[in-house]
Coordinates of C-alpha atoms and ligand atoms in Angstrom, one line a residue:
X1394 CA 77.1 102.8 79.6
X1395 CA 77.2 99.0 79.8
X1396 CA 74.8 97.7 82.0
X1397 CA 76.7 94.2 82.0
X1398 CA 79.5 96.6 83.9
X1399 CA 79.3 96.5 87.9
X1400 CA 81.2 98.8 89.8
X1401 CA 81.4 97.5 93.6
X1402 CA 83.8 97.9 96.7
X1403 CA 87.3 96.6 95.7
X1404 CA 88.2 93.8 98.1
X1405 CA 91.4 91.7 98.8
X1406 CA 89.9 89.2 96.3
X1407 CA 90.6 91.7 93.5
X1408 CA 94.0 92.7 94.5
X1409 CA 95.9 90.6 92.4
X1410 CA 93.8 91.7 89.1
X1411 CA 94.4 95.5 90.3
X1412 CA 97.6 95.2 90.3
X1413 CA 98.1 93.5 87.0
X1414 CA 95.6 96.1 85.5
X1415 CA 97.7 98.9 86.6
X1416 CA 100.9 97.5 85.8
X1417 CA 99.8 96.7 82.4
X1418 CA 98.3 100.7 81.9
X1419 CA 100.7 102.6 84.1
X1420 CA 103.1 104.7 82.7
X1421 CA 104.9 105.8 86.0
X1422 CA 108.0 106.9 84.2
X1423 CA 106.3 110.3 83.1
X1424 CA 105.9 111.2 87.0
X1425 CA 108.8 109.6 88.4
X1426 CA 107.7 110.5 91.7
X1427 CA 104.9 107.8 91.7
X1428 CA 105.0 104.2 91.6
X1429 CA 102.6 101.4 91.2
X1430 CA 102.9 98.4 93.8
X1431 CA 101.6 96.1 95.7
X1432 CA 101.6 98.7 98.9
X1433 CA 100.3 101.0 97.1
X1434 CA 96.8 99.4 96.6
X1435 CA 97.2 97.6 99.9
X1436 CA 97.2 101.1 101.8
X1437 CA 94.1 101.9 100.2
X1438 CA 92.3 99.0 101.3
X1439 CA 94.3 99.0 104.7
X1440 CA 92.5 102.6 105.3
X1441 CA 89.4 102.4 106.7
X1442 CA 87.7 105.6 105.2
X1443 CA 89.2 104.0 101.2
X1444 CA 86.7 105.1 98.7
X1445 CA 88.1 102.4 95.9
X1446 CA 85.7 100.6 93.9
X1447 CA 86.3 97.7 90.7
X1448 CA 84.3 97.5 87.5
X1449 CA 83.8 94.0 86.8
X1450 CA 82.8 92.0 83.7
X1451 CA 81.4 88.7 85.2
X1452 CA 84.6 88.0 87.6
X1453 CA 87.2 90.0 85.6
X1454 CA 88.2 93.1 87.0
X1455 CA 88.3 95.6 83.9
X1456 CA 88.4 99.3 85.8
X1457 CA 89.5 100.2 89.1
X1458 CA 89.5 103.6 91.3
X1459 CA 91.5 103.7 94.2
X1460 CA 90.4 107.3 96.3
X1461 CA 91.3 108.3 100.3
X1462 CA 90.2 111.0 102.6
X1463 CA 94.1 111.4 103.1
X1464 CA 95.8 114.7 101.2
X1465 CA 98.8 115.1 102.7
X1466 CA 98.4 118.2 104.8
X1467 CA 94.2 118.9 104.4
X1468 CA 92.0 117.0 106.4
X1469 CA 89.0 118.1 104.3
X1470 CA 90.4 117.1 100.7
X1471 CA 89.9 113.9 99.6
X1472 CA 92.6 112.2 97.1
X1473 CA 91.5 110.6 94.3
X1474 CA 95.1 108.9 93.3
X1475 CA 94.4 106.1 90.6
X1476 CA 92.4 105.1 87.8
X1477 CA 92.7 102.5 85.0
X1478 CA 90.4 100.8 82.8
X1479 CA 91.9 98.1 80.7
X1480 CA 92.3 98.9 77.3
X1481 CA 90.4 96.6 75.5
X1482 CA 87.0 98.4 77.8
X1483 CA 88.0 101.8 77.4
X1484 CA 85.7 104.9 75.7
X1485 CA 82.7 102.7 77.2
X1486 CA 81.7 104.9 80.1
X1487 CA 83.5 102.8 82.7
X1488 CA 85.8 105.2 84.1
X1489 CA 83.1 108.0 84.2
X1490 CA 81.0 105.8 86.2
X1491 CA 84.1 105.1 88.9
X1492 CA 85.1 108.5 89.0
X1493 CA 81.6 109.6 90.1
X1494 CA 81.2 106.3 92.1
X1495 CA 84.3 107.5 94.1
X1496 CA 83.8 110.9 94.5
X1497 CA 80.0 110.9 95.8
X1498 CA 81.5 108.8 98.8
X1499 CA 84.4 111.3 99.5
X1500 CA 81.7 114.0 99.4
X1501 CA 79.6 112.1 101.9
X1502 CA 82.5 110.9 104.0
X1503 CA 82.4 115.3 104.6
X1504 CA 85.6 116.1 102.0
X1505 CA 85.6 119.7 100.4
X1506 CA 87.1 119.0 97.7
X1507 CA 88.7 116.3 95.9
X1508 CA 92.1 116.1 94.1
X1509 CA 94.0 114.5 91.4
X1510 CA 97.0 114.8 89.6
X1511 CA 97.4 114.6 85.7
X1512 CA 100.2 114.4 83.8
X1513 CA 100.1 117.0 80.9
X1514 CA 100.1 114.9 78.0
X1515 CA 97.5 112.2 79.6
X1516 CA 94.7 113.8 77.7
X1517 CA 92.0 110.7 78.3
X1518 CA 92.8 111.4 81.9
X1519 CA 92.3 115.0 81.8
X1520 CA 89.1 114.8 79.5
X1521 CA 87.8 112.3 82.0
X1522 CA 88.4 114.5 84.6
X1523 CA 87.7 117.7 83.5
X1524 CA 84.1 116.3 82.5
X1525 CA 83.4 115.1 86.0
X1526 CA 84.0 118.3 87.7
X1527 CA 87.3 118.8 87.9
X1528 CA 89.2 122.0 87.0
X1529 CA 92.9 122.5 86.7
X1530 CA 93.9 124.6 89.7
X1531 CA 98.1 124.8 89.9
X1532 CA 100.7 123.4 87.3
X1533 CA 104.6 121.7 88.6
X1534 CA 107.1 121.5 86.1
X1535 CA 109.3 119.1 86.9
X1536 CA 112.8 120.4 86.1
X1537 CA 116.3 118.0 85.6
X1538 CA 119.6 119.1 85.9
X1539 CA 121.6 116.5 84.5
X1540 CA 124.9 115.7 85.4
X1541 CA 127.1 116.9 82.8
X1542 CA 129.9 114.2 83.4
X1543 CA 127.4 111.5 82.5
X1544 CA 126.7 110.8 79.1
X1545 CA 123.3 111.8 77.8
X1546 CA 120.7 109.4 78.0
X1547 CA 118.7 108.4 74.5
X1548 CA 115.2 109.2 76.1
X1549 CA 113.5 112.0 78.8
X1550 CA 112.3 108.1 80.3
X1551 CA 116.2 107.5 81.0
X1552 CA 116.6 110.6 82.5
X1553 CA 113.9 110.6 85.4
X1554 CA 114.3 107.2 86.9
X1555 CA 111.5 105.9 89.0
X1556 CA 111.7 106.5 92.5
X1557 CA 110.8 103.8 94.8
X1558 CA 107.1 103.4 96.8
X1559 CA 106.4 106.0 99.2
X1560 CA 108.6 108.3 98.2
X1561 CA 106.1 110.4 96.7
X1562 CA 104.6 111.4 99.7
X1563 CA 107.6 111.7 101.9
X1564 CA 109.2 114.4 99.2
X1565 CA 105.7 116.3 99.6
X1566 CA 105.9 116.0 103.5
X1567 CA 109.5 117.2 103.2
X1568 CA 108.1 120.3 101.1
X1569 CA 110.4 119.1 97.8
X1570 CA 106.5 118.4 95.9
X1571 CA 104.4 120.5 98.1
X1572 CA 102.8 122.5 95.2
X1573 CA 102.4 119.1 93.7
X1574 CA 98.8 117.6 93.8
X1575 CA 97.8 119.6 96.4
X1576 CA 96.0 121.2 93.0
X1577 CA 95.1 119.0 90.6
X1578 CA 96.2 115.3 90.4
Ligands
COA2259 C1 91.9 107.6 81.6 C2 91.1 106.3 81.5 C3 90.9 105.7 82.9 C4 89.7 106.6 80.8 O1 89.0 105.4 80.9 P1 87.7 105.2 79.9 O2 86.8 104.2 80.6 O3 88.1 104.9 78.6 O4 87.0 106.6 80.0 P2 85.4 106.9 79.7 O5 85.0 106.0 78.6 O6 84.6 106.9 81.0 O7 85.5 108.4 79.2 C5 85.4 109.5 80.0 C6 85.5 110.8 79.2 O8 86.9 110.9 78.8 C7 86.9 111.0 77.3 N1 88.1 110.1 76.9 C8 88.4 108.9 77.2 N2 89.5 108.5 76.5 C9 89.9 109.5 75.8 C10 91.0 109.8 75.0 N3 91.9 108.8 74.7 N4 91.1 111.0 74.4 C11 90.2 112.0 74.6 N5 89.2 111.8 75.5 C12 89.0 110.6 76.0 C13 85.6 110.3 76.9 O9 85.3 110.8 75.6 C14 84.7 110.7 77.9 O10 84.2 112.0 77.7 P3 82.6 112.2 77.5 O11 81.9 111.7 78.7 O12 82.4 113.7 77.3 O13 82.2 111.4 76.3 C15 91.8 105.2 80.6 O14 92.2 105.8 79.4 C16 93.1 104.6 81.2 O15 93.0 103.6 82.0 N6 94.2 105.2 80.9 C17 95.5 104.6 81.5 C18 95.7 104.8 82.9 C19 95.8 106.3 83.3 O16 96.4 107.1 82.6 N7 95.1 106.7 84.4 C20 95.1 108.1 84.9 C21 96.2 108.3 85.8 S1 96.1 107.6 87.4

């Protein structure tokens, strides 16, 4: 652990930095369900019961968790949806110390258990998680028919297209992802 490391409440003055940070380490094409934008840190810190803290080095912001007492249909889970440290301060300890940061507030704020969704092949993510407390409780495949007038595309990237911010969570309200994260993020 690096001492030199904070970890406090994320504010609007660290917004912009969040952002960045996440756009620079989100790979939102492997669940094309999720985005990364502007709204979605801004309702997080529009939500009054927010558990999202930064990791700063001096005035740079370096780490970020953004967690809710909002899953979808369970008022007593707690979501914790994103994570990032940036990659020139990663193995150092800094995303262990959000995660547990983040989840002793849910826990306090009354949640019964807290979820989050990883992508198979994000193993960092997974051992991060996995060695906080977190065990994997359902698995979504996300199956693709593809249309077989169009041309294939090169990549599996080309062929699940991101879908635009907040459309995650109406396709779980509409039941289309409803085995999806109410697991394991
Ligand atoms: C996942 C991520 C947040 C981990 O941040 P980090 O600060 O490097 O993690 P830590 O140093 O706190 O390590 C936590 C644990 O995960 C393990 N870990 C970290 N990176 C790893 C990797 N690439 N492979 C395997 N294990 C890894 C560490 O060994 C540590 O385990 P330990 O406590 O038993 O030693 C970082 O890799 C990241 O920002 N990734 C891109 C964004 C992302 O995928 N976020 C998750 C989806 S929202």
């Amino acid at each position: 652990m690096d001492p030199a490391i904070a970890i406090v409440p994320m504010g609007l003055g660290h917004l912009r930095q969040v952002l960045d940070l996440g756009h620079e380490v989100f790979d939102t094409t492997v669940k094309p369900y999720t985005s990364w934008s502007l709204t979605s840190v801004a309702e997080h810190l529009d939500s009054p019961d927010n558990a999202c803290w930064v990791a700063l080095d001096s005035d740079r912001v370096v780490g970020f968790v953004l967690g809710s007492m909002e899953f979808e249909h369970r008022d007593d889970w707690a979501y914790l949806e994103w994570i990032a440290v940036a990659p020139d301060m990663q193995g150092l300890g800094i995303a262990r110390r959000l995660v547990d940061m983040c989840s002793k507030a849910l826990f306090a704020r009354g949640a019964r258990r807290i979820v989050t969704d990883v992508e198979q092949r994000n193993t960092a993510s997974a051992t991060l998680m996995t060695r906080n407390g977190f065990r994997p409780a359902a698995t979504v495949t996300l199956f693709v028919r593809p249309n077989p007038d169009e041309p294939e595309p090169d990549s599996a990237d080309e062929a699940l297209p991101a879908i635009p911010p907040g459309a995650k969570r109406a396709l779980i309200r509409h039941g289309r992802l409803a085995g999806e994260g109410r697991a394991a993020r």
